[in-house]
Coordinates of C-alpha atoms in Angstrom, one line a residue:
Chain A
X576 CA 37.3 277.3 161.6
X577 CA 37.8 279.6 158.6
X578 CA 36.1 278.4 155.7
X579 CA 37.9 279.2 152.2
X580 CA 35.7 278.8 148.7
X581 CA 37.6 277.8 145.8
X582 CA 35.9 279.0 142.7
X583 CA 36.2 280.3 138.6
X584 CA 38.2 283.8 138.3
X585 CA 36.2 286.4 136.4
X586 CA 36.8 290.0 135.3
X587 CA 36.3 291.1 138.6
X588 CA 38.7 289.3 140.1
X589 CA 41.8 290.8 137.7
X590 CA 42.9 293.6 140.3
X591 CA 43.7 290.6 143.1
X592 CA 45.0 288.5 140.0
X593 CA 47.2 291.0 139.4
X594 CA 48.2 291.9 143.3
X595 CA 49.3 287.7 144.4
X596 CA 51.4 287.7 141.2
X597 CA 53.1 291.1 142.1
X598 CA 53.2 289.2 145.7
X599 CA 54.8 286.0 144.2
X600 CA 57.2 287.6 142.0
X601 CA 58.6 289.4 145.4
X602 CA 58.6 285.8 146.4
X603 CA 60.3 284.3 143.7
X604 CA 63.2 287.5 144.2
X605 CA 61.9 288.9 140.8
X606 CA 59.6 291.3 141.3
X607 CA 61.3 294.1 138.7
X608 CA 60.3 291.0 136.2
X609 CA 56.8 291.6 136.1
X610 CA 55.9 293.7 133.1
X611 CA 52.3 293.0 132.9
X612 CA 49.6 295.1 134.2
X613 CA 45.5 294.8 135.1
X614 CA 44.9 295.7 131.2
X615 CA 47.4 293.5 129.7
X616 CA 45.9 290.4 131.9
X617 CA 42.4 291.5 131.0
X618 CA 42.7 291.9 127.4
X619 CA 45.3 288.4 127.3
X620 CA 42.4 286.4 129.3
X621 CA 39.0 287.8 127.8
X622 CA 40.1 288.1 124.0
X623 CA 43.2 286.3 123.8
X624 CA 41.7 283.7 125.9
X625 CA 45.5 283.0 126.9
X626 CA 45.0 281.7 130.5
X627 CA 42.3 280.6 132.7
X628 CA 42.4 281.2 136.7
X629 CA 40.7 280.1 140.0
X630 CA 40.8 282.1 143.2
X631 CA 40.7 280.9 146.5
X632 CA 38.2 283.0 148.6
X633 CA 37.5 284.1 152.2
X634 CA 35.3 286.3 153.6
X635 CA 34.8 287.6 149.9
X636 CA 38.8 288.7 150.2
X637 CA 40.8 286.6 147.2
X638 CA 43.8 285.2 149.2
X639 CA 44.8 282.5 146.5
X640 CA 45.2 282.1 142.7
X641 CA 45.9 279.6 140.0
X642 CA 46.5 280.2 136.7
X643 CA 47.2 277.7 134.2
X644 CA 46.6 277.2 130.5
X645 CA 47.2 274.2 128.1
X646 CA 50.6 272.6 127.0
X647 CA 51.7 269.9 124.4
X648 CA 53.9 267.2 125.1
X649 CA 55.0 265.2 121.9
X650 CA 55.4 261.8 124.3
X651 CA 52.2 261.7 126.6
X652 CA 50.4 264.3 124.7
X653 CA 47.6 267.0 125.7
X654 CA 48.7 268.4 129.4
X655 CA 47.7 271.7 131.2
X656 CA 50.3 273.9 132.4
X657 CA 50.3 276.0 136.0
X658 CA 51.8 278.9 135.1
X659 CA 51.4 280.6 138.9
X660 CA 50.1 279.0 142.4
X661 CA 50.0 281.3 145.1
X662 CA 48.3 281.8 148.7
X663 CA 48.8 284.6 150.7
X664 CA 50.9 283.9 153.8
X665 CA 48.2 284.9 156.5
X666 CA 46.2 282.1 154.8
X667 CA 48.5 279.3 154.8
X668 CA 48.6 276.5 156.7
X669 CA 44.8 275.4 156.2
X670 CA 45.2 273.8 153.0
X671 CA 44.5 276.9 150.3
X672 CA 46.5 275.9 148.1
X673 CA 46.7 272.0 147.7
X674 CA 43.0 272.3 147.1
X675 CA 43.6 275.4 144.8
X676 CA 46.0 273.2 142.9
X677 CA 43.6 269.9 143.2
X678 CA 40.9 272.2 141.7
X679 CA 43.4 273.2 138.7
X680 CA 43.8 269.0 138.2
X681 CA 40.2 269.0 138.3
X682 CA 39.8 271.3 135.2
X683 CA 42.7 270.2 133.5
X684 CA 41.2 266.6 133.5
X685 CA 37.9 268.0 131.8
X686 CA 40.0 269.8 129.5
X687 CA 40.9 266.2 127.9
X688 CA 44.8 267.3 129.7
X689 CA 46.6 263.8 131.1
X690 CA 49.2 265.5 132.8
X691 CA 49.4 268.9 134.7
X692 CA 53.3 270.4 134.6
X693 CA 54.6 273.4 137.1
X694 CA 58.0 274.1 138.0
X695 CA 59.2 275.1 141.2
X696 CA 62.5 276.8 142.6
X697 CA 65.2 274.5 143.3
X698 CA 65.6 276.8 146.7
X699 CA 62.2 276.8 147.6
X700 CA 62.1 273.2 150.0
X701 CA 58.8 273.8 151.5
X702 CA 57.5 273.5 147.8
X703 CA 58.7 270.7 146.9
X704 CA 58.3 268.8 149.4
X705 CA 54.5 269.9 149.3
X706 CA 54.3 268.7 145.8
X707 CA 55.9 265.5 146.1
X708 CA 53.4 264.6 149.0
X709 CA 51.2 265.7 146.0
X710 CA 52.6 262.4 143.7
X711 CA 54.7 264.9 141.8
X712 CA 57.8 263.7 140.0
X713 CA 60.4 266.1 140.0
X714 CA 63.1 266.5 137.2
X715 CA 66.1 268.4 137.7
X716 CA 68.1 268.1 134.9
X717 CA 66.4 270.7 132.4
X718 CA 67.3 274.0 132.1
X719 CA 65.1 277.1 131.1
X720 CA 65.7 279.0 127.3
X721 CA 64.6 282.3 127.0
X722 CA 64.7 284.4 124.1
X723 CA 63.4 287.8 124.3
X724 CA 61.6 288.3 120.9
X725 CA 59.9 292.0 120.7
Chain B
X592 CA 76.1 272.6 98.3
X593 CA 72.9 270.9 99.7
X594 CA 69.5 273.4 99.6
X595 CA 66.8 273.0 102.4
X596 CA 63.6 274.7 102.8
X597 CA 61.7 275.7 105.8
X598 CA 57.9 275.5 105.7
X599 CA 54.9 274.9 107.8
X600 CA 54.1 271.1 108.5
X601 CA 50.9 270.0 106.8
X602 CA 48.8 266.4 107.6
X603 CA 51.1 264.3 104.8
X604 CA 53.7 265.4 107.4
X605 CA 52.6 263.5 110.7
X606 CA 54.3 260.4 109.8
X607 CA 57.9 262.3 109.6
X608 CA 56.9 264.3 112.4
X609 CA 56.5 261.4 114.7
X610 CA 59.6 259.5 113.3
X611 CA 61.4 262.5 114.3
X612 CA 60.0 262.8 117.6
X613 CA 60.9 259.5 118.7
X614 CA 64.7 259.8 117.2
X615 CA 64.9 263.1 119.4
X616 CA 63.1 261.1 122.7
X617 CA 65.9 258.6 122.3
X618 CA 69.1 261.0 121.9
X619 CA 67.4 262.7 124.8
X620 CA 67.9 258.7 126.5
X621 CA 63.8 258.2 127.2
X622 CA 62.7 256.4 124.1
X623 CA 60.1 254.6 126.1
X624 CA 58.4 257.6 127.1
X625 CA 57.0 258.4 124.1
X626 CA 53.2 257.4 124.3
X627 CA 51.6 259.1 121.3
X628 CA 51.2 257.7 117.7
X629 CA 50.3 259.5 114.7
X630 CA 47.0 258.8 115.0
X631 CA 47.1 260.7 118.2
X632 CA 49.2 263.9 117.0
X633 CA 47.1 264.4 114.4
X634 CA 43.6 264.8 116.0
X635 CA 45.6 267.1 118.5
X636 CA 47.0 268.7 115.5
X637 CA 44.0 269.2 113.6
X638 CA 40.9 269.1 115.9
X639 CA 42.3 270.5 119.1
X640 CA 44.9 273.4 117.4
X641 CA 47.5 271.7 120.4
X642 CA 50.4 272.9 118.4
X643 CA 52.1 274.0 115.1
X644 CA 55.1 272.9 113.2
X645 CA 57.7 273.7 111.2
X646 CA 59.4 271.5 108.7
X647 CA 62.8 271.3 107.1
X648 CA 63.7 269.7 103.8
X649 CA 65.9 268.3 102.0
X650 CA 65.6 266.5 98.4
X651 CA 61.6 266.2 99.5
X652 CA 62.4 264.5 102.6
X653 CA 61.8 265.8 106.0
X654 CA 65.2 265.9 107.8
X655 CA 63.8 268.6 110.8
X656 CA 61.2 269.7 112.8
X657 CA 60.3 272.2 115.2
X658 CA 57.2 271.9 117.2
X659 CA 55.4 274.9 119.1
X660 CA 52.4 276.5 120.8
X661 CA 51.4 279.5 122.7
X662 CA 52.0 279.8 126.3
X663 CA 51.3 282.0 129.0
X664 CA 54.1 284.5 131.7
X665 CA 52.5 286.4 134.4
X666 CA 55.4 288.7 134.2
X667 CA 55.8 288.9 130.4
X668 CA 52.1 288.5 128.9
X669 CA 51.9 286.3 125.5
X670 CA 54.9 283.7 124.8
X671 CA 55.4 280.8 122.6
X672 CA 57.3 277.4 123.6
X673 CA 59.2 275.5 121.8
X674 CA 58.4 271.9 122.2
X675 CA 60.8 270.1 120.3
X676 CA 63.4 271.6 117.9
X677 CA 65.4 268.5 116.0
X678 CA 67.5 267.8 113.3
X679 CA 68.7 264.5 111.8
X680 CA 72.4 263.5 112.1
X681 CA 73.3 263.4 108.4
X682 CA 71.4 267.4 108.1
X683 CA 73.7 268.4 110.7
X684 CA 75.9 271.6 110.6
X685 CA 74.9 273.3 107.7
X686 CA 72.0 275.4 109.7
X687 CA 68.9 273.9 109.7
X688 CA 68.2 273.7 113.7
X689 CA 69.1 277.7 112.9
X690 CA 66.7 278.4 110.6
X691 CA 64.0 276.1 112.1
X692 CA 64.5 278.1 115.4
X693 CA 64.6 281.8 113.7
X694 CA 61.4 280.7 111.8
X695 CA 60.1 279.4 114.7
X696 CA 60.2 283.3 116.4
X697 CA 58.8 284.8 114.0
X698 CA 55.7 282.6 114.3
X699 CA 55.5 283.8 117.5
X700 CA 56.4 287.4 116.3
X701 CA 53.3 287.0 114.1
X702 CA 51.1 285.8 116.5
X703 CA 52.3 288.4 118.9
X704 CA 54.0 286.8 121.6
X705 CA 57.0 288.5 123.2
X706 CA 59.2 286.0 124.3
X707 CA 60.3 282.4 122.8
X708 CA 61.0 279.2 126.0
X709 CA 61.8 275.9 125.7
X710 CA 64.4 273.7 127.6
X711 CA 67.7 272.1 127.4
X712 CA 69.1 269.1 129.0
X713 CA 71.9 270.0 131.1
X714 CA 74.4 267.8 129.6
X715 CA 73.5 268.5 126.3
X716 CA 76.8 271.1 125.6
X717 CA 76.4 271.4 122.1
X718 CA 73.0 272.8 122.6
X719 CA 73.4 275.3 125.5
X720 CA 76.4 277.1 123.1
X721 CA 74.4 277.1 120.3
X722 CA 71.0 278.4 122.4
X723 CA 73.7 281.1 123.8
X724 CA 75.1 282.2 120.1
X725 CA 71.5 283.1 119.5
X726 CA 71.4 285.2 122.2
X727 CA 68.8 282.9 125.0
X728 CA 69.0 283.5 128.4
X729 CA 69.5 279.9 130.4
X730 CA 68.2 279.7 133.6
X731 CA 69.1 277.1 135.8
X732 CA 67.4 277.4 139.4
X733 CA 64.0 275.9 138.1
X734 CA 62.8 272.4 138.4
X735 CA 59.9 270.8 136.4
X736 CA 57.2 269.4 138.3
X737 CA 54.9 266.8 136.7
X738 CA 52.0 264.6 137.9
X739 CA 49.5 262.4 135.7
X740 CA 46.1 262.8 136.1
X741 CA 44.6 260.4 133.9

């Protein structure tokens, strides 16, 4: 049986932080959308203290991340916010990434959070119905606003 | 013609705040979702730094709000989210939910994110035209995932 460790990220861990959301983005159709780079992640989670991350280990090889940071909600309050789950796909199947994103409710509880939002893509099946086995709820009926700014 | 100003909220706010929070929960026909009180929105506020917001006036009464806090894209770096952007039916169509949402970006400017997010309901017409005037970019494959923790 292969044994995974889920764990803190740390500076070490940027370069593979920055490889599974490269990976993701491919996943997600996008990956021309991903402007950020091993420096900008550094400097946004060391000084800006923007985000916080696990990875999921094996063999000392980082083959799953989390990343999530805090959100408000004005009805239910303080919540935490996953902003990217990903396991690689030679280490799916062995539960990865429900514990990655068990570990993320796990902070997000001691954190003072009462709810932990994601979003997923409406074409992506196998997510969803992994997260509703999860107790997710699921909402369909709000769009995304973006407004480039800089 | 009827003068409004645009400032940051302060604590003699809260009250307003909330009151306007709970007229926007039930145009957006979920009333009873709304689980915080003042009480609550204040020490998130003030002790935990959970969000900012804006305030528009009329005649020293609070007749809009716009409530944000920093977030987090793995493809974009720093970004803000708007939480809640509303304005009372009699403030209506002389610009207010404009000039709460420009002041609203350049908060973020200021606190250097690059992008401003926040959702829309899909039926809500009147909002996606005006999101669109301003130039937002509405994306429609994603779906919100949520799931209590506490």
């Amino acid at each position: 049986m292969i044994r995974y460790e889920i764990r803190k990220g740390e500076e070490r861990d940027i370069p593979a932080l920055m490889t599974l959301i490269k990976e993701l983005a491919e996943f997600e159709r996008a990956p021309e959308q991903v402007c950020t780079d091993e420096k900008i992640l550094l400097r946004d989670w060391k000084e800006h203290q923007s985000f916080d991350f696990l990875v999921a280990e094996i063999n000392d090889r980082v083959v799953g991340i989390s990343l999530y940071y805090p959100r408000y909600s004005t009805w239910n309050g303080r919540c935490y916010y996953l902003e990217d789950l990903y396991v690689q796909p030679d280490a799916r199947g062995m539960g990865v990434g429900k514990a990655l994103l068990l570990a993320t409710v796990e902070e997000a509880k001691k954190a003072g959070a009462g709810r932990l939002d994601w979003q997923v893509l409406d074409w992506n099946e196998g997510a969803v119905r992994f997260y509703k086995s999860l107790g997710a709820h699921i909402e369909k009926e709000w769009w995304n606003c973006k407004l480039v700014i800089s």
